[in-house]
Short mmCIF file of C-alpha atoms in Angstrom, two decimals:
data_model
loop_
_atom_site.label_atom_id
_atom_site.label_comp_id
_atom_site.label_asym_id
_atom_site.label_seq_id
_atom_site.Cartn_x
_atom_site.Cartn_y
_atom_site.Cartn_z
CA MET X 1 -97.44 -41.89 13.32
CA ALA X 2 -99.28 -41.10 10.07
CA ARG X 3 -98.21 -43.67 7.50
CA ASP X 4 -100.22 -42.26 4.60
CA LEU X 5 -101.49 -38.95 3.27
CA ARG X 6 -104.91 -39.29 4.92
CA GLY X 7 -103.39 -39.85 8.33
CA PHE X 8 -101.33 -36.68 7.94
CA LEU X 9 -104.37 -34.68 6.82
CA LYS X 10 -106.14 -35.81 10.00
CA ILE X 11 -103.19 -34.66 12.12
CA LEU X 12 -103.32 -31.22 10.49
CA GLU X 13 -107.09 -30.96 10.91
CA ASP X 14 -106.96 -32.03 14.56
CA ARG X 15 -104.33 -29.33 15.21
CA GLY X 16 -106.23 -26.58 13.38
CA GLN X 17 -103.79 -26.50 10.46
CA LEU X 18 -106.06 -27.60 7.61
CA CYS X 19 -108.64 -25.50 5.79
CA ARG X 20 -111.26 -27.28 3.67
CA ILE X 21 -112.46 -25.19 0.71
CA LYS X 22 -115.84 -26.21 -0.73
CA ALA X 23 -116.17 -23.42 -3.32
CA LEU X 24 -115.51 -24.36 -6.96
CA VAL X 25 -111.87 -23.59 -7.86
CA ASP X 26 -109.86 -23.85 -11.07
CA PRO X 27 -106.58 -25.86 -11.07
CA ASP X 28 -105.39 -23.52 -13.82
CA LEU X 29 -103.68 -20.62 -11.96
CA GLU X 30 -106.40 -20.08 -9.32
CA ILE X 31 -105.32 -22.75 -6.82
CA ALA X 32 -101.68 -21.63 -6.97
CA GLU X 33 -102.72 -18.00 -6.42
CA ILE X 34 -104.73 -18.92 -3.32
CA CYS X 35 -101.94 -21.15 -2.02
CA ASN X 36 -99.24 -18.54 -2.62
CA ARG X 37 -101.05 -16.07 -0.38
CA MET X 38 -101.20 -18.70 2.35
CA LEU X 39 -97.50 -19.48 1.95
CA GLN X 40 -96.54 -15.81 2.33
CA LYS X 41 -98.30 -15.62 5.70
CA GLY X 42 -97.56 -19.09 7.10
CA GLY X 43 -101.19 -20.10 6.66
CA PRO X 44 -102.70 -23.59 7.03
CA GLY X 45 -102.69 -26.50 4.63
CA LEU X 46 -105.49 -26.45 2.04
CA LEU X 47 -107.85 -29.16 0.82
CA PHE X 48 -109.86 -28.08 -2.24
CA GLU X 49 -112.93 -30.34 -2.31
CA ASN X 50 -114.61 -28.95 -5.44
CA VAL X 51 -112.11 -28.79 -8.31
CA LYS X 52 -113.19 -27.64 -11.77
CA GLY X 53 -113.06 -30.46 -14.32
CA SER X 54 -112.24 -33.21 -11.83
CA ASP X 55 -113.95 -35.60 -9.43
CA TYR X 56 -110.96 -35.57 -7.08
CA PRO X 57 -109.91 -33.08 -4.38
CA ILE X 58 -106.50 -31.36 -4.27
CA ALA X 59 -104.32 -31.08 -1.16
CA ILE X 60 -101.63 -28.38 -1.18
CA ASN X 61 -99.48 -26.38 1.26
CA LEU X 62 -99.39 -29.30 3.70
CA LEU X 63 -95.66 -28.72 4.29
CA GLY X 64 -95.86 -24.92 4.16
CA THR X 65 -94.32 -24.28 7.59
CA GLU X 66 -91.31 -25.74 9.39
CA GLU X 67 -93.64 -26.89 12.16
CA ARG X 68 -95.76 -28.97 9.79
CA VAL X 69 -92.65 -30.51 8.20
CA CYS X 70 -91.60 -31.62 11.70
CA TRP X 71 -95.05 -33.16 12.27
CA ALA X 72 -94.72 -35.04 8.99
CA MET X 73 -91.53 -36.58 10.37
CA ASN X 74 -93.18 -37.51 13.67
CA MET X 75 -91.40 -34.73 15.58
CA GLU X 76 -92.51 -31.62 17.38
CA LYS X 77 -89.45 -29.34 17.30
CA PRO X 78 -86.84 -28.64 14.60
CA GLN X 79 -84.04 -29.44 17.05
CA GLU X 80 -85.20 -33.08 17.12
CA LEU X 81 -84.22 -33.39 13.46
CA GLU X 82 -80.56 -33.18 14.50
CA THR X 83 -80.96 -36.45 16.39
CA LEU X 84 -81.99 -38.06 13.11
CA GLY X 85 -78.96 -36.46 11.47
CA LYS X 86 -76.69 -38.08 14.04
CA LYS X 87 -78.12 -41.51 13.16
CA LEU X 88 -77.53 -40.95 9.47
CA GLY X 89 -74.03 -39.65 10.19
CA MET X 90 -73.16 -42.82 12.11
CA LEU X 91 -74.37 -44.96 9.21
CA GLN X 92 -72.51 -42.85 6.67
CA GLN X 93 -69.13 -42.94 8.42
CA PRO X 94 -69.20 -45.50 11.23
CA LYS X 95 -66.29 -45.30 13.65
CA PRO X 96 -65.04 -48.04 16.00
CA PRO X 97 -66.60 -47.34 19.40
CA LYS X 98 -64.10 -46.36 22.11
CA LYS X 99 -66.55 -46.71 25.00
CA ILE X 100 -69.32 -49.12 25.94
CA SER X 101 -71.81 -46.26 25.71
CA GLN X 102 -70.75 -45.60 22.08
CA ALA X 103 -71.14 -49.28 21.23
CA VAL X 104 -74.63 -49.29 22.75
CA GLU X 105 -75.58 -46.13 20.82
CA PHE X 106 -74.39 -47.63 17.53
CA GLY X 107 -76.25 -50.84 18.30
CA LYS X 108 -79.46 -48.85 18.71
CA VAL X 109 -78.94 -47.26 15.30
CA LEU X 110 -78.46 -50.68 13.70
CA PHE X 111 -81.65 -51.86 15.39
CA ASP X 112 -83.43 -48.84 13.91
CA VAL X 113 -82.22 -49.98 10.48
CA VAL X 114 -83.72 -53.43 11.09
CA LYS X 115 -87.05 -51.86 12.08
CA ALA X 116 -86.93 -49.64 8.98
CA LYS X 117 -86.93 -52.57 6.56
CA PRO X 118 -89.86 -52.23 4.11
CA GLY X 119 -92.92 -54.42 4.66
CA ARG X 120 -95.61 -55.80 2.35
CA ASP X 121 -99.33 -55.16 1.96
CA PHE X 122 -101.25 -57.98 0.25
CA PHE X 123 -104.32 -55.78 -0.35
CA PRO X 124 -102.80 -52.41 -1.25
CA PRO X 125 -105.23 -49.47 -1.15
CA CYS X 126 -103.46 -47.90 -4.14
CA GLN X 127 -104.81 -50.69 -6.40
CA GLN X 128 -108.48 -50.55 -5.40
CA VAL X 129 -109.24 -49.17 -8.89
CA VAL X 130 -107.30 -50.17 -12.04
CA VAL X 131 -107.51 -48.22 -15.32
CA GLU X 132 -105.68 -49.54 -18.39
CA GLY X 133 -105.37 -49.11 -22.15
CA ASP X 134 -107.73 -46.73 -23.94
CA ALA X 135 -109.59 -45.97 -20.71
CA LEU X 136 -106.48 -44.26 -19.30
CA ASP X 137 -106.71 -40.47 -19.45
CA LEU X 138 -104.22 -38.47 -17.42
CA ASN X 139 -106.56 -35.48 -17.60
CA GLN X 140 -108.62 -37.21 -14.90
CA ILE X 141 -105.90 -36.18 -12.45
CA PRO X 142 -106.44 -32.52 -11.39
CA MET X 143 -102.93 -31.30 -12.22
CA ILE X 144 -102.36 -27.61 -11.65
CA ARG X 145 -100.74 -24.92 -13.79
CA PRO X 146 -99.17 -22.44 -11.33
CA TYR X 147 -98.00 -19.47 -13.47
CA PRO X 148 -99.40 -17.79 -16.60
CA GLY X 149 -96.15 -18.39 -18.54
CA ASP X 150 -96.04 -22.13 -17.74
CA ALA X 151 -96.17 -24.48 -20.70
CA GLY X 152 -98.86 -26.73 -19.26
CA LYS X 153 -100.07 -28.85 -16.36
CA ILE X 154 -97.52 -30.45 -14.06
CA ILE X 155 -96.90 -33.12 -11.45
CA THR X 156 -94.50 -31.94 -8.74
CA LEU X 157 -94.77 -34.12 -5.61
CA GLY X 158 -94.83 -37.50 -7.31
CA LEU X 159 -92.30 -40.14 -6.34
CA VAL X 160 -90.57 -41.10 -9.59
CA ILE X 161 -89.48 -44.74 -9.23
CA THR X 162 -87.03 -46.48 -11.58
CA LYS X 163 -84.59 -49.39 -11.32
CA ASP X 164 -81.08 -50.18 -12.55
CA CYS X 165 -81.61 -52.79 -15.28
CA GLU X 166 -78.34 -54.56 -14.36
CA THR X 167 -78.23 -54.49 -10.55
CA GLY X 168 -81.96 -54.14 -9.78
CA THR X 169 -81.20 -51.24 -7.39
CA PRO X 170 -84.21 -48.87 -7.25
CA ASN X 171 -84.10 -45.08 -7.24
CA VAL X 172 -86.83 -42.88 -5.82
CA GLY X 173 -86.68 -39.20 -6.76
CA VAL X 174 -88.95 -36.16 -6.85
CA TYR X 175 -88.89 -34.71 -10.37
CA ARG X 176 -91.25 -32.43 -12.29
CA LEU X 177 -93.39 -33.97 -15.04
CA GLN X 178 -95.27 -32.06 -17.76
CA LEU X 179 -98.52 -33.32 -19.28
CA GLN X 180 -98.11 -33.84 -23.04
CA SER X 181 -101.20 -35.90 -23.99
CA ARG X 182 -103.86 -38.13 -22.44
CA ASN X 183 -101.23 -40.87 -21.85
CA THR X 184 -97.80 -39.18 -22.11
CA MET X 185 -95.71 -36.82 -19.98
CA THR X 186 -92.13 -35.55 -20.08
CA VAL X 187 -89.92 -35.94 -17.00
CA HIS X 188 -87.41 -33.23 -16.13
CA TRP X 189 -84.36 -34.51 -14.26
CA LEU X 190 -80.71 -33.49 -14.11
CA SER X 191 -78.22 -35.81 -15.79
CA VAL X 192 -76.61 -36.64 -12.41
CA ARG X 193 -79.87 -37.91 -10.87
CA GLY X 194 -80.60 -41.59 -10.34
CA GLY X 195 -83.44 -41.76 -12.86
CA ALA X 196 -81.24 -40.28 -15.60
CA ARG X 197 -78.48 -42.78 -14.82
CA HIS X 198 -80.97 -45.65 -15.04
CA LEU X 199 -82.18 -44.38 -18.43
CA ARG X 200 -78.61 -44.31 -19.76
CA LYS X 201 -78.08 -47.87 -18.50
CA ALA X 202 -81.30 -49.02 -20.22
CA ALA X 203 -80.16 -47.38 -23.47
CA GLU X 204 -76.79 -49.17 -23.28
CA ASN X 205 -78.62 -52.48 -22.86
CA GLY X 206 -81.14 -51.77 -25.62
CA LYS X 207 -84.11 -51.77 -23.22
CA LYS X 208 -87.00 -49.51 -22.33
CA LEU X 209 -86.89 -48.04 -18.82
CA GLU X 210 -89.80 -48.98 -16.56
CA ILE X 211 -91.04 -46.03 -14.53
CA ALA X 212 -93.77 -45.61 -11.90
CA ILE X 213 -95.10 -42.38 -10.41
CA ALA X 214 -96.61 -42.62 -6.90
CA LEU X 215 -98.87 -39.66 -6.08
CA GLY X 216 -100.32 -38.71 -2.73
CA VAL X 217 -97.93 -40.56 -0.43
CA ASP X 218 -97.00 -40.12 3.20
CA PRO X 219 -95.14 -36.74 3.25
CA LEU X 220 -92.41 -38.44 5.26
CA ILE X 221 -91.53 -40.56 2.20
CA ILE X 222 -91.30 -37.38 0.11
CA MET X 223 -88.80 -36.00 2.63
CA ALA X 224 -86.77 -39.21 2.40
CA ALA X 225 -86.76 -39.11 -1.41
CA ALA X 226 -85.65 -35.45 -1.36
CA THR X 227 -82.69 -36.15 0.95
CA PRO X 228 -79.52 -36.32 -1.18
CA ILE X 229 -77.28 -37.76 1.54
CA PRO X 230 -74.46 -40.01 0.26
CA VAL X 231 -75.40 -43.11 2.23
CA ASP X 232 -75.65 -46.51 0.53
CA LEU X 233 -79.25 -47.07 1.60
CA SER X 234 -82.45 -47.11 -0.43
CA GLU X 235 -84.97 -44.28 -0.10
CA TRP X 236 -87.45 -46.80 1.33
CA LEU X 237 -85.01 -47.58 4.14
CA PHE X 238 -84.44 -43.86 4.65
CA ALA X 239 -88.18 -43.35 5.03
CA GLY X 240 -88.29 -46.19 7.54
CA LEU X 241 -85.47 -44.58 9.53
CA TYR X 242 -87.29 -41.25 9.41
CA GLY X 243 -90.57 -42.72 10.58
CA GLY X 244 -89.35 -45.45 12.93
CA SER X 245 -90.98 -48.33 11.04
CA GLY X 246 -90.84 -49.84 7.56
CA VAL X 247 -92.76 -48.47 4.59
CA LYS X 248 -95.36 -50.89 3.19
CA LEU X 249 -94.57 -51.64 -0.44
CA ASN X 250 -96.33 -53.51 -3.20
CA LYS X 251 -95.54 -54.56 -6.76
CA CYS X 252 -96.98 -52.50 -9.61
CA LYS X 253 -99.75 -54.12 -11.66
CA THR X 254 -97.77 -54.17 -14.91
CA LEU X 255 -94.16 -53.34 -13.97
CA ASP X 256 -91.39 -54.99 -11.97
CA LEU X 257 -91.23 -52.02 -9.60
CA GLU X 258 -92.33 -51.50 -5.99
CA ILE X 259 -94.49 -48.59 -4.92
CA PRO X 260 -95.88 -47.42 -1.54
CA ALA X 261 -99.03 -49.47 -0.91
CA ASP X 262 -100.86 -46.47 0.59
CA SER X 263 -100.37 -44.14 -2.41
CA GLU X 264 -103.46 -42.30 -3.65
CA PHE X 265 -102.55 -42.73 -7.36
CA VAL X 266 -99.91 -44.81 -9.18
CA LEU X 267 -99.00 -44.27 -12.84
CA GLU X 268 -97.18 -47.09 -14.65
CA GLY X 269 -95.27 -46.59 -17.89
CA THR X 270 -92.03 -46.84 -19.84
CA ILE X 271 -89.45 -44.56 -21.43
CA THR X 272 -87.98 -45.45 -24.81
CA PRO X 273 -84.37 -44.16 -24.79
CA GLY X 274 -83.96 -41.30 -27.23
CA GLU X 275 -87.66 -40.38 -27.41
CA MET X 276 -87.81 -36.72 -26.39
CA LEU X 277 -90.26 -33.79 -26.46
CA PRO X 278 -89.89 -30.11 -25.53
CA ASP X 279 -90.46 -29.55 -21.80
CA GLY X 280 -91.13 -26.11 -20.30
CA PRO X 281 -90.86 -23.27 -19.72
CA PHE X 282 -91.99 -23.35 -16.08
CA GLY X 283 -91.58 -21.14 -13.04
CA ASP X 284 -88.72 -22.51 -10.93
CA HIS X 285 -87.26 -22.07 -7.44
CA MET X 286 -84.98 -19.21 -8.56
CA GLY X 287 -88.04 -17.01 -9.05
CA TYR X 288 -87.88 -16.94 -12.85
CA TYR X 289 -89.16 -18.99 -15.75
CA GLY X 290 -86.77 -21.74 -16.80
CA GLY X 291 -85.99 -22.47 -20.42
CA LEU X 292 -87.35 -24.92 -22.98
CA GLU X 293 -85.54 -28.25 -22.84
CA ASP X 294 -85.95 -31.59 -24.62
CA SER X 295 -86.81 -34.21 -21.99
CA PRO X 296 -87.57 -37.97 -21.97
CA VAL X 297 -91.13 -39.00 -22.86
CA VAL X 298 -92.98 -41.31 -20.46
CA ARG X 299 -95.72 -43.42 -22.08
CA PHE X 300 -98.23 -44.58 -19.47
CA HIS X 301 -100.37 -47.67 -20.01
CA CYS X 302 -101.85 -48.20 -16.53
CA MET X 303 -103.18 -46.08 -13.67
CA THR X 304 -104.28 -47.45 -10.30
CA HIS X 305 -105.76 -45.48 -7.44
CA ARG X 306 -107.72 -45.63 -4.22
CA LYS X 307 -111.47 -45.24 -4.17
CA ASP X 308 -112.10 -41.48 -3.90
CA PRO X 309 -108.38 -40.55 -4.18
CA ILE X 310 -106.83 -37.25 -3.06
CA TYR X 311 -104.30 -35.51 -5.30
CA LEU X 312 -101.30 -33.98 -3.48
CA THR X 313 -99.36 -31.23 -5.23
CA THR X 314 -97.20 -28.13 -4.79
CA PHE X 315 -95.27 -25.68 -6.99
CA SER X 316 -91.89 -23.95 -7.14
CA GLY X 317 -91.06 -20.26 -7.04
CA ARG X 318 -89.43 -17.51 -5.04
CA PRO X 319 -89.55 -18.38 -1.30
CA PRO X 320 -91.46 -18.98 0.82
CA LYS X 321 -92.66 -22.16 -0.86
CA GLU X 322 -93.11 -25.70 0.45
CA GLU X 323 -89.78 -26.78 -1.03
CA ALA X 324 -88.09 -24.06 1.05
CA MET X 325 -89.72 -25.36 4.24
CA MET X 326 -88.54 -28.87 3.43
CA ALA X 327 -85.03 -27.50 2.87
CA ILE X 328 -85.04 -25.83 6.31
CA ALA X 329 -85.82 -29.20 7.90
CA LEU X 330 -83.13 -30.92 5.84
CA ASN X 331 -80.70 -28.20 7.01
CA ARG X 332 -81.18 -29.49 10.57
CA ILE X 333 -80.62 -33.09 9.46
CA TYR X 334 -77.42 -32.15 7.62
CA THR X 335 -75.93 -30.31 10.62
CA PRO X 336 -74.55 -33.34 12.55
CA ILE X 337 -73.35 -34.91 9.29
CA LEU X 338 -71.54 -31.69 8.37
CA ARG X 339 -69.95 -31.48 11.83
CA GLN X 340 -68.70 -35.00 11.32
CA GLN X 341 -67.13 -34.00 7.99
CA VAL X 342 -65.77 -30.60 9.15
CA SER X 343 -65.07 -30.80 12.87
CA GLU X 344 -64.59 -27.06 13.52
CA ILE X 345 -68.09 -26.16 12.37
CA VAL X 346 -70.38 -25.46 15.33
CA ASP X 347 -73.54 -24.75 13.33
CA PHE X 348 -74.66 -23.74 9.85
CA PHE X 349 -77.74 -22.22 8.30
CA LEU X 350 -79.08 -22.02 4.74
CA PRO X 351 -81.46 -19.00 4.70
CA MET X 352 -84.73 -19.55 2.87
CA GLU X 353 -84.43 -16.14 1.19
CA ALA X 354 -81.20 -17.39 -0.43
CA LEU X 355 -83.20 -20.20 -2.05
CA SER X 356 -82.17 -22.59 0.76
CA TYR X 357 -78.80 -23.39 -0.83
CA LYS X 358 -77.32 -20.32 -2.54
CA ALA X 359 -75.88 -18.80 0.66
CA ALA X 360 -74.68 -20.50 3.83
CA VAL X 361 -73.83 -18.98 7.20
CA ILE X 362 -71.34 -21.05 9.22
CA SER X 363 -70.23 -20.54 12.81
CA ILE X 364 -66.90 -21.84 14.10
CA LYS X 365 -65.05 -21.82 17.40
CA LYS X 366 -61.98 -20.07 16.08
CA ALA X 367 -58.64 -21.44 17.26
CA TYR X 368 -56.04 -20.41 14.65
CA PRO X 369 -55.50 -17.92 11.81
CA GLY X 370 -56.98 -18.81 8.44
CA GLN X 371 -59.47 -21.21 10.00
CA ALA X 372 -62.51 -19.43 8.55
CA ARG X 373 -61.20 -19.83 5.00
CA ARG X 374 -60.42 -23.49 5.63
CA ALA X 375 -63.97 -24.05 6.97
CA ALA X 376 -65.54 -22.40 3.90
CA LEU X 377 -63.48 -24.51 1.48
CA ALA X 378 -64.27 -27.68 3.45
CA PHE X 379 -68.00 -26.84 3.42
CA TRP X 380 -68.11 -26.65 -0.38
CA SER X 381 -66.67 -30.15 -0.68
CA ALA X 382 -68.34 -31.80 2.34
CA LEU X 383 -71.59 -32.96 0.70
CA PRO X 384 -72.76 -32.96 -2.95
CA GLN X 385 -75.72 -30.67 -2.21
CA PHE X 386 -73.35 -27.82 -1.22
CA THR X 387 -71.67 -27.77 -4.64
CA TYR X 388 -73.97 -25.00 -5.86
CA THR X 389 -73.74 -22.80 -2.74
CA LYS X 390 -72.64 -19.41 -4.08
CA PHE X 391 -71.80 -17.54 -0.86
CA VAL X 392 -70.34 -18.85 2.41
CA ILE X 393 -70.19 -16.47 5.38
CA VAL X 394 -68.14 -17.65 8.37
CA VAL X 395 -68.78 -16.08 11.81
CA ASP X 396 -67.71 -16.68 15.41
CA ASP X 397 -69.67 -19.16 17.51
CA GLN X 398 -71.12 -16.34 19.66
CA ILE X 399 -73.12 -15.10 16.66
CA ASN X 400 -76.67 -16.42 16.28
CA ILE X 401 -76.51 -17.48 12.63
CA ARG X 402 -80.32 -17.59 12.39
CA ASP X 403 -80.59 -13.87 13.28
CA PRO X 404 -79.82 -11.85 10.13
CA ARG X 405 -79.22 -8.72 12.19
CA GLN X 406 -76.35 -10.38 14.05
CA VAL X 407 -74.88 -11.76 10.82
CA VAL X 408 -75.00 -8.34 9.12
CA TRP X 409 -73.35 -6.81 12.19
CA ALA X 410 -70.56 -9.40 12.06
CA ILE X 411 -69.94 -8.71 8.35
CA SER X 412 -69.97 -4.94 8.90
CA SER X 413 -67.73 -4.88 11.97
CA LYS X 414 -65.29 -7.73 11.31
CA VAL X 415 -64.69 -7.77 7.53
CA ASP X 416 -62.08 -5.92 5.49
CA PRO X 417 -63.10 -6.76 1.89
CA SER X 418 -59.51 -6.62 0.62
CA ARG X 419 -58.39 -9.21 3.18
CA ASP X 420 -61.44 -11.25 4.17
CA VAL X 421 -63.25 -11.87 0.89
CA PHE X 422 -62.01 -14.54 -1.51
CA ILE X 423 -63.48 -15.71 -4.82
CA LEU X 424 -63.19 -19.03 -6.64
CA PRO X 425 -63.83 -18.32 -10.35
CA ASN X 426 -65.20 -20.64 -13.05
CA THR X 427 -66.50 -23.50 -10.90
CA PRO X 428 -69.25 -25.97 -11.97
CA PHE X 429 -72.56 -24.33 -11.31
CA ASP X 430 -76.34 -24.54 -11.30
CA SER X 431 -77.69 -24.30 -14.86
CA LEU X 432 -80.80 -22.52 -13.52
CA ASP X 433 -78.70 -19.64 -12.10
CA PHE X 434 -79.09 -16.88 -14.69
CA ALA X 435 -76.71 -14.60 -12.74
CA SER X 436 -73.75 -16.59 -14.05
CA GLU X 437 -72.05 -15.14 -17.13
CA LYS X 438 -71.84 -18.64 -18.62
CA ILE X 439 -74.67 -21.06 -17.86
CA GLY X 440 -73.31 -23.98 -15.84
CA LEU X 441 -70.10 -22.15 -14.85
CA GLY X 442 -69.83 -19.56 -12.08
CA GLY X 443 -67.88 -18.12 -9.18
CA ARG X 444 -68.15 -18.64 -5.44
CA MET X 445 -67.42 -16.16 -2.66
CA GLY X 446 -66.19 -16.80 0.86
CA ILE X 447 -66.47 -14.10 3.54
CA ASP X 448 -64.46 -14.34 6.77
CA ALA X 449 -66.61 -12.45 9.30
CA THR X 450 -64.77 -13.84 12.36
CA THR X 451 -62.73 -11.86 14.87
CA LYS X 452 -59.20 -11.55 13.49
CA ILE X 453 -56.14 -12.82 15.34
CA PRO X 454 -52.42 -12.41 14.51
CA PRO X 455 -51.06 -12.70 11.89
CA GLU X 456 -54.44 -11.98 10.22
CA THR X 457 -54.11 -8.48 11.75
CA ASP X 458 -51.19 -6.65 13.37
CA HIS X 459 -53.21 -4.49 15.75
CA GLU X 460 -55.28 -5.04 18.87
CA TRP X 461 -58.96 -5.86 18.33
CA GLY X 462 -61.33 -3.74 20.37
CA ALA X 463 -62.97 -5.34 23.40
CA ALA X 464 -66.63 -6.24 22.85
CA LEU X 465 -69.16 -4.14 24.75
CA GLU X 466 -70.85 -6.12 27.51
CA SER X 467 -73.08 -5.29 30.47
CA ASP X 468 -71.66 -5.31 33.97
CA ALA X 469 -72.57 -8.80 35.26
CA ASP X 470 -73.44 -7.62 38.80
CA VAL X 471 -75.62 -4.77 37.55
CA ALA X 472 -77.38 -7.05 35.06
CA ALA X 473 -78.17 -9.55 37.85
CA MET X 474 -79.50 -6.71 40.05
CA VAL X 475 -81.77 -5.46 37.26
CA ASP X 476 -83.12 -9.01 36.83
CA ARG X 477 -83.99 -9.09 40.54
CA ARG X 478 -85.65 -5.67 40.54
CA TRP X 479 -87.55 -6.02 37.23
CA THR X 480 -90.93 -6.41 38.95
CA GLU X 481 -90.10 -3.54 41.29
CA TYR X 482 -89.62 -1.28 38.27
CA GLY X 483 -93.21 -2.07 37.23
CA LEU X 484 -92.06 -3.55 33.89
CA ASP X 485 -93.37 -7.10 34.38
CA ASP X 486 -96.27 -6.61 31.98
CA LEU X 487 -94.08 -5.72 29.02
CA ASN X 488 -93.62 -8.48 26.44
CA LEU X 489 -89.98 -8.22 25.39
CA GLY X 490 -89.74 -11.76 24.10
CA GLU X 491 -90.90 -11.18 20.52
CA VAL X 492 -89.16 -8.64 18.33
CA ASP X 493 -91.01 -6.88 15.53
CA PRO X 494 -88.34 -6.10 12.91
CA ASN X 495 -90.51 -3.34 11.47
CA LEU X 496 -89.76 -1.32 14.63
CA PHE X 497 -86.15 -1.07 13.49
CA GLY X 498 -86.67 0.34 10.00
CA TYR X 499 -87.49 -2.86 8.13
CA ASP X 500 -90.53 -3.24 5.90
CA ILE X 501 -91.57 -6.90 6.24
CA GLN X 502 -95.17 -7.58 5.34
#
C-alpha cells in the first residue's frame, strides 16, 4: 500500500498510467489546458518535471479515472468500495448482533479501528527543509491558474488542518486557497464546514486560529478528508480505515497541530478573526465562474518541505474532472450506508454529468403504492451531502441505473408528469447554483419512474416484452454454428445509436 504521494506515483508508473513531461510548461493556464484534454479522454496522470518559474515538479490528474481512485484506496474494482461502506455503516449505526457471525463481523470492524489509529514519525520527511520569517515566499510553490477569468493562483488539494480551541478536536478539510501575497492567502470554505466553525470558536474566545496546509499527501488521505460521512471519527482515523493501517503524524514546527509526516510541503500560519480579503472569482464545479467573496486571510510564517518536493494539484470545472472521479468512488462507499438508512433502496447512482450530486437515480424493489415518493423523500434527508440534490429519479430494481439509456426508457414509458412528478419549492440550496431564482433557495423534483400498481393506476399495465426462454437458450447453444463467434458484442458504441459522444 502506498502511504505517500511518491509511492502512489510509482504505482501509476508501474501500471503505465503516468506520463512524465520534460518540456518547459507554464503553470499559468497551460498546465490546466493540457490536463483538461487528458481528463476528457481518460488519459494518464501527469508529472510536469520542468515548470516555468519553479524548481519543483507538478503532479496532476492522478485521480482522473475511477480505476486510479480505486488504486489510491488499495483496491482494484469499484465494487470493493462497498465493503468499506459497510464498515463505516456499522460504525455509524451499530446494531446489537443477533447471530455469532454478526458479532464476529463487528469485532473485525472494531479491530480495523484499532489498526487505523495514527502513528508517529520521529524524523518526518516533511520537515527535511524549514523556511521561516522573511525567507518564506509562497511564490516558490508552483501554484496553477486554471482559467483566464480566475483571480489568481490557487491551492486545491491541500489538507486544511485546524483545531477546536476548546475541545482540541481537529478538523481536516479540502478547501480552495487563493494566493494574495508572498506570505498570505485567503481560504474559501462554507460556513457549515469544520474550519469555519473553529474560526468562530476562536473569535468567541478572543484567539487567533492556528492553521496548517499539508500539500502532496497520500491521495488516500485526501479521499478521507473529502468524505462527509456523519461518523464521530477523525479524518486521520478514516484514512487509517481506508488504508488498513494508521497514518503517520507529526507535530508542526511552530503550531500545536498534527500533519501527515510524509507530506511534500507543509504551510504553517494563523487566521486573525475578522481579517478578510476579496477571494475570487474562480471557475467552479458547476462549469461557471463563481463570484467575488470576502474570505478569511491566512498569514503564514513557516514552510517545511521534503528535499526535492513534488507539488500535487488539480482544478474544478465542468465534468469530467478529478473531483468528479472522487465523487464516483464516494458514491460506492455511500451505497451501503444509504441502504442502512433507507431499507427499500437497492442501489443509487449520482451521474458525473449531473455534477456528481445534482441528480440521483435510485432503484427500489417496489412493494406498495407511493413507495417511490417515500424513497425520494427519505433520500434527501438520509445524509447531509444529499441536501443539495436537485433531482431524484426512482426506478424499478430491474433497471440498470448506470445505463442512461435504460433510465431514459423508464422515464419515458412509466411516467405521467401530472401524477408522477412532484416538486418541493423554496428549500435550502447550493449558493453556487445560478439556476435558482434566489441564491441559496431552490426547488427539488422527484420523478416516480417505477411500474405503477393500484391505486396509483386503475388500469392493467402492459406485460414487458421478453424473449422466449427456450429459444434464447437454443440460440446460445447454436451461436458458434451460426458463424457469429468472432463478433464482439460486449462493448456498445453509443454513437451507433444516434449519439454524438466524442
